[in-house]
Amino acid sequence: MLYCSIHNKLYVSHLQQWIPLPEAQFINLKDIMLEGPCHQCVAEAKHALLQQYPTLYAHAFFHPAVSSLPQPTTASHKGVGA
């Protein structure tokens, strides 16, 4: 199982999606899961790269498979874009 500690989400493979995970459950299951970036983390990282290096990443993120990812929210990771 994968979890995202930044956004408290759990990846459910049979549903093929990230779901919110309550903080109490997250702490109890943390030892048996692998940490990984959720869809929101990936979208925020791509947004930051596009903002910092527009000429390098302008065409890379408009691939049909990538453009279907959700857009980053206004709340971002600490340090991104700083």
GROMACS .gro file of N, CA and C in nm:
model
  246
    1MET      N    1   0.084  -0.119   0.000
    1MET     CA    2   0.000   0.000   0.000
    1MET      C    3   0.088   0.124   0.000
    2LEU      N    4   0.040   0.226  -0.066
    2LEU     CA    5   0.109   0.355  -0.068
    2LEU      C    6   0.028   0.457   0.012
    3TYR      N    7   0.101   0.547   0.075
    3TYR     CA    8   0.034   0.659   0.142
    3TYR      C    9   0.113   0.786   0.116
    4CYS      N   10   0.045   0.898   0.125
    4CYS     CA   11   0.106   1.030   0.109
    4CYS      C   12   0.092   1.102   0.243
    5SER      N   13   0.205   1.125   0.309
    5SER     CA   14   0.200   1.190   0.440
    5SER      C   15   0.175   1.341   0.429
    6ILE      N   16   0.200   1.398   0.312
    6ILE     CA   17   0.177   1.541   0.291
    6ILE      C   18   0.026   1.571   0.290
    7HIS      N   19  -0.049   1.490   0.216
    7HIS     CA   20  -0.192   1.514   0.200
    7HIS      C   21  -0.279   1.412   0.273
    8ASN      N   22  -0.218   1.323   0.354
    8ASN     CA   23  -0.291   1.218   0.428
    8ASN      C   24  -0.386   1.140   0.339
    9LYS      N   25  -0.329   1.079   0.235
    9LYS     CA   26  -0.409   1.000   0.142
    9LYS      C   27  -0.350   0.861   0.129
   10LEU      N   28  -0.436   0.766   0.101
   10LEU     CA   29  -0.399   0.626   0.084
   10LEU      C   30  -0.436   0.584  -0.058
   11TYR      N   31  -0.345   0.513  -0.127
   11TYR     CA   32  -0.375   0.464  -0.261
   11TYR      C   33  -0.438   0.327  -0.250
   12VAL      N   34  -0.558   0.314  -0.304
   12VAL     CA   35  -0.630   0.187  -0.302
   12VAL      C   36  -0.620   0.129  -0.443
   13SER      N   37  -0.541   0.022  -0.457
   13SER     CA   38  -0.511  -0.031  -0.589
   13SER      C   39  -0.634  -0.085  -0.661
   14HIS      N   40  -0.724  -0.152  -0.592
   14HIS     CA   41  -0.841  -0.206  -0.662
   14HIS      C   42  -0.937  -0.097  -0.707
   15LEU      N   43  -0.931   0.020  -0.646
   15LEU     CA   44  -1.010   0.135  -0.691
   15LEU      C   45  -0.933   0.223  -0.789
   16GLN      N   46  -0.800   0.204  -0.793
   16GLN     CA   47  -0.712   0.285  -0.878
   16GLN      C   48  -0.725   0.434  -0.847
   17GLN      N   49  -0.731   0.467  -0.717
   17GLN     CA   50  -0.739   0.608  -0.679
   17GLN      C   51  -0.687   0.631  -0.538
   18TRP      N   52  -0.656   0.757  -0.511
   18TRP     CA   53  -0.613   0.801  -0.378
   18TRP      C   54  -0.738   0.842  -0.301
   19ILE      N   55  -0.746   0.800  -0.175
   19ILE     CA   56  -0.859   0.838  -0.090
   19ILE      C   57  -0.807   0.904   0.037
   20PRO      N   58  -0.884   0.996   0.095
   20PRO     CA   59  -0.842   1.059   0.221
   20PRO      C   60  -0.832   0.955   0.332
   21LEU      N   61  -0.733   0.970   0.414
   21LEU     CA   62  -0.711   0.879   0.526
   21LEU      C   63  -0.712   0.959   0.655
   22PRO      N   64  -0.805   0.930   0.747
   22PRO     CA   65  -0.808   1.004   0.874
   22PRO      C   66  -0.674   0.992   0.947
   23GLU      N   67  -0.635   1.097   1.015
   23GLU     CA   68  -0.506   1.104   1.083
   23GLU      C   69  -0.482   0.987   1.178
   24ALA      N   70  -0.582   0.948   1.254
   24ALA     CA   71  -0.566   0.838   1.351
   24ALA      C   72  -0.534   0.707   1.280
   25GLN      N   73  -0.602   0.677   1.172
   25GLN     CA   74  -0.574   0.555   1.096
   25GLN      C   75  -0.438   0.563   1.029
   26PHE      N   76  -0.403   0.681   0.983
   26PHE     CA   77  -0.275   0.702   0.915
   26PHE      C   78  -0.159   0.667   1.008
   27ILE      N   79  -0.164   0.711   1.131
   27ILE     CA   80  -0.057   0.685   1.227
   27ILE      C   81  -0.047   0.536   1.257
   28ASN      N   82  -0.160   0.468   1.271
   28ASN     CA   83  -0.159   0.325   1.302
   28ASN      C   84  -0.108   0.238   1.188
   29LEU      N   85  -0.132   0.278   1.064
   29LEU     CA   86  -0.093   0.197   0.948
   29LEU      C   87   0.041   0.237   0.888
   30LYS      N   88   0.099   0.342   0.937
   30LYS     CA   89   0.219   0.400   0.877
   30LYS      C   90   0.335   0.300   0.865
   31ASP      N   91   0.350   0.211   0.962
   31ASP     CA   92   0.463   0.117   0.961
   31ASP      C   93   0.452   0.009   0.854
   32ILE      N   94   0.333  -0.018   0.804
   32ILE     CA   95   0.318  -0.125   0.705
   32ILE      C   96   0.299  -0.073   0.563
   33MET      N   97   0.311   0.057   0.543
   33MET     CA   98   0.290   0.116   0.411
   33MET      C   99   0.417   0.183   0.360
   34LEU      N  100   0.423   0.199   0.229
   34LEU     CA  101   0.531   0.274   0.165
   34LEU      C  102   0.482   0.414   0.137
   35GLU      N  103   0.569   0.510   0.157
   35GLU     CA  104   0.530   0.648   0.128
   35GLU      C  105   0.558   0.679  -0.018
   36GLY      N  106   0.466   0.750  -0.080
   36GLY     CA  107   0.482   0.789  -0.219
   36GLY      C  108   0.403   0.915  -0.248
   37PRO      N  109   0.433   0.980  -0.360
   37PRO     CA  110   0.361   1.103  -0.395
   37PRO      C  111   0.222   1.072  -0.448
   38CYS      N  112   0.122   1.141  -0.397
   38CYS     CA  113  -0.015   1.124  -0.448
   38CYS      C  114  -0.031   1.207  -0.575
   39HIS      N  115  -0.147   1.198  -0.637
   39HIS     CA  116  -0.173   1.271  -0.760
   39HIS      C  117  -0.160   1.422  -0.740
   40GLN      N  118  -0.195   1.471  -0.622
   40GLN     CA  119  -0.183   1.614  -0.594
   40GLN      C  120  -0.036   1.655  -0.583
   41CYS      N  121   0.047   1.571  -0.521
   41CYS     CA  122   0.191   1.599  -0.512
   41CYS      C  123   0.253   1.608  -0.651
   42VAL      N  124   0.217   1.513  -0.736
   42VAL     CA  125   0.272   1.509  -0.872
   42VAL      C  126   0.230   1.634  -0.950
   43ALA      N  127   0.102   1.671  -0.939
   43ALA     CA  128   0.053   1.790  -1.009
   43ALA      C  129   0.124   1.916  -0.959
   44GLU      N  130   0.146   1.927  -0.828
   44GLU     CA  131   0.214   2.044  -0.773
   44GLU      C  132   0.360   2.049  -0.817
   45ALA      N  133   0.426   1.934  -0.821
   45ALA     CA  134   0.566   1.931  -0.865
   45ALA      C  135   0.578   1.970  -1.012
   46LYS      N  136   0.487   1.920  -1.095
   46LYS     CA  137   0.489   1.955  -1.237
   46LYS      C  138   0.461   2.103  -1.257
   47HIS      N  139   0.369   2.157  -1.179
   47HIS     CA  140   0.339   2.299  -1.187
   47HIS      C  141   0.462   2.383  -1.148
   48ALA      N  142   0.530   2.343  -1.041
   48ALA     CA  143   0.649   2.416  -0.997
   48ALA      C  144   0.760   2.409  -1.102
   49LEU      N  145   0.780   2.292  -1.161
   49LEU     CA  146   0.883   2.280  -1.265
   49LEU      C  147   0.849   2.365  -1.386
   50LEU      N  148   0.723   2.367  -1.425
   50LEU     CA  149   0.681   2.447  -1.538
   50LEU      C  150   0.701   2.596  -1.510
   51GLN      N  151   0.674   2.639  -1.386
   51GLN     CA  152   0.692   2.779  -1.349
   51GLN      C  153   0.840   2.818  -1.345
   52GLN      N  154   0.925   2.728  -1.296
   52GLN     CA  155   1.067   2.758  -1.280
   52GLN      C  156   1.145   2.743  -1.411
   53TYR      N  157   1.105   2.646  -1.494
   53TYR     CA  158   1.178   2.617  -1.618
   53TYR      C  159   1.079   2.604  -1.734
   54PRO      N  160   1.016   2.713  -1.773
   54PRO     CA  161   0.911   2.705  -1.874
   54PRO      C  162   0.958   2.652  -2.010
   55THR      N  163   1.078   2.687  -2.051
   55THR     CA  164   1.123   2.640  -2.183
   55THR      C  165   1.156   2.491  -2.183
   56LEU      N  166   1.199   2.438  -2.070
   56LEU     CA  167   1.232   2.296  -2.063
   56LEU      C  168   1.108   2.208  -2.054
   57TYR      N  169   1.006   2.253  -1.983
   57TYR     CA  170   0.892   2.168  -1.953
   57TYR      C  171   0.762   2.206  -2.023
   58ALA      N  172   0.763   2.310  -2.104
   58ALA     CA  173   0.640   2.356  -2.167
   58ALA      C  174   0.572   2.248  -2.251
   59HIS      N  175   0.648   2.174  -2.326
   59HIS     CA  176   0.590   2.072  -2.414
   59HIS      C  177   0.573   1.939  -2.343
   60ALA      N  178   0.654   1.911  -2.244
   60ALA     CA  179   0.651   1.781  -2.177
   60ALA      C  180   0.522   1.756  -2.102
   61PHE      N  181   0.460   1.859  -2.047
   61PHE     CA  182   0.341   1.840  -1.965
   61PHE      C  183   0.211   1.852  -2.042
   62PHE      N  184   0.219   1.864  -2.173
   62PHE     CA  185   0.096   1.871  -2.252
   62PHE      C  186   0.069   1.743  -2.327
   63HIS      N  187   0.138   1.637  -2.287
   63HIS     CA  188   0.112   1.504  -2.340
   63HIS      C  189  -0.026   1.463  -2.290
   64PRO      N  190  -0.109   1.395  -2.373
   64PRO     CA  191  -0.245   1.360  -2.330
   64PRO      C  192  -0.252   1.285  -2.197
   65ALA      N  193  -0.156   1.197  -2.170
   65ALA     CA  194  -0.159   1.121  -2.045
   65ALA      C  195  -0.134   1.211  -1.925
   66VAL      N  196  -0.054   1.315  -1.943
   66VAL     CA  197  -0.018   1.404  -1.833
   66VAL      C  198  -0.121   1.514  -1.815
   67SER      N  199  -0.180   1.561  -1.923
   67SER     CA  200  -0.273   1.673  -1.913
   67SER      C  201  -0.401   1.635  -1.840
   68SER      N  202  -0.427   1.505  -1.823
   68SER     CA  203  -0.547   1.463  -1.753
   68SER      C  204  -0.530   1.466  -1.601
   69LEU      N  205  -0.409   1.492  -1.552
   69LEU     CA  206  -0.386   1.499  -1.408
   69LEU      C  207  -0.453   1.623  -1.351
   70PRO      N  208  -0.495   1.616  -1.226
   70PRO     CA  209  -0.559   1.733  -1.164
   70PRO      C  210  -0.460   1.848  -1.148
   71GLN      N  211  -0.512   1.969  -1.157
   71GLN     CA  212  -0.429   2.088  -1.140
   71GLN      C  213  -0.398   2.107  -0.992
   72PRO      N  214  -0.282   2.164  -0.960
   72PRO     CA  215  -0.248   2.185  -0.818
   72PRO      C  216  -0.343   2.284  -0.753
   73THR      N  217  -0.359   2.264  -0.623
   73THR     CA  218  -0.445   2.355  -0.547
   73THR      C  219  -0.361   2.473  -0.501
   74THR      N  220  -0.424   2.567  -0.437
   74THR     CA  221  -0.350   2.685  -0.391
   74THR      C  222  -0.256   2.651  -0.277
   75ALA      N  223  -0.288   2.548  -0.198
   75ALA     CA  224  -0.197   2.505  -0.090
   75ALA      C  225  -0.088   2.421  -0.152
   76SER      N  226   0.036   2.458  -0.130
   76SER     CA  227   0.146   2.383  -0.190
   76SER      C  228   0.239   2.330  -0.081
   77HIS      N  229   0.331   2.246  -0.124
   77HIS     CA  230   0.428   2.188  -0.032
   77HIS      C  231   0.522   2.297   0.019
   78LYS      N  232   0.577   2.274   0.135
   78LYS     CA  233   0.677   2.366   0.189
   78LYS      C  234   0.800   2.360   0.101
   79GLY      N  235   0.849   2.475   0.062
   79GLY     CA  236   0.973   2.479  -0.014
   79GLY      C  237   0.954   2.477  -0.165
   80VAL      N  238   0.838   2.436  -0.215
   80VAL     CA  239   0.817   2.433  -0.359
   80VAL      C  240   0.803   2.575  -0.409
   81GLY      N  241   0.883   2.609  -0.506
   81GLY     CA  242   0.878   2.742  -0.565
   81GLY      C  243   0.950   2.848  -0.483
   82ALA      N  244   1.011   2.808  -0.375
   82ALA     CA  245   1.079   2.907  -0.290
   82ALA      C  246   1.219   2.933  -0.339
   0.00000   0.00000   0.00000
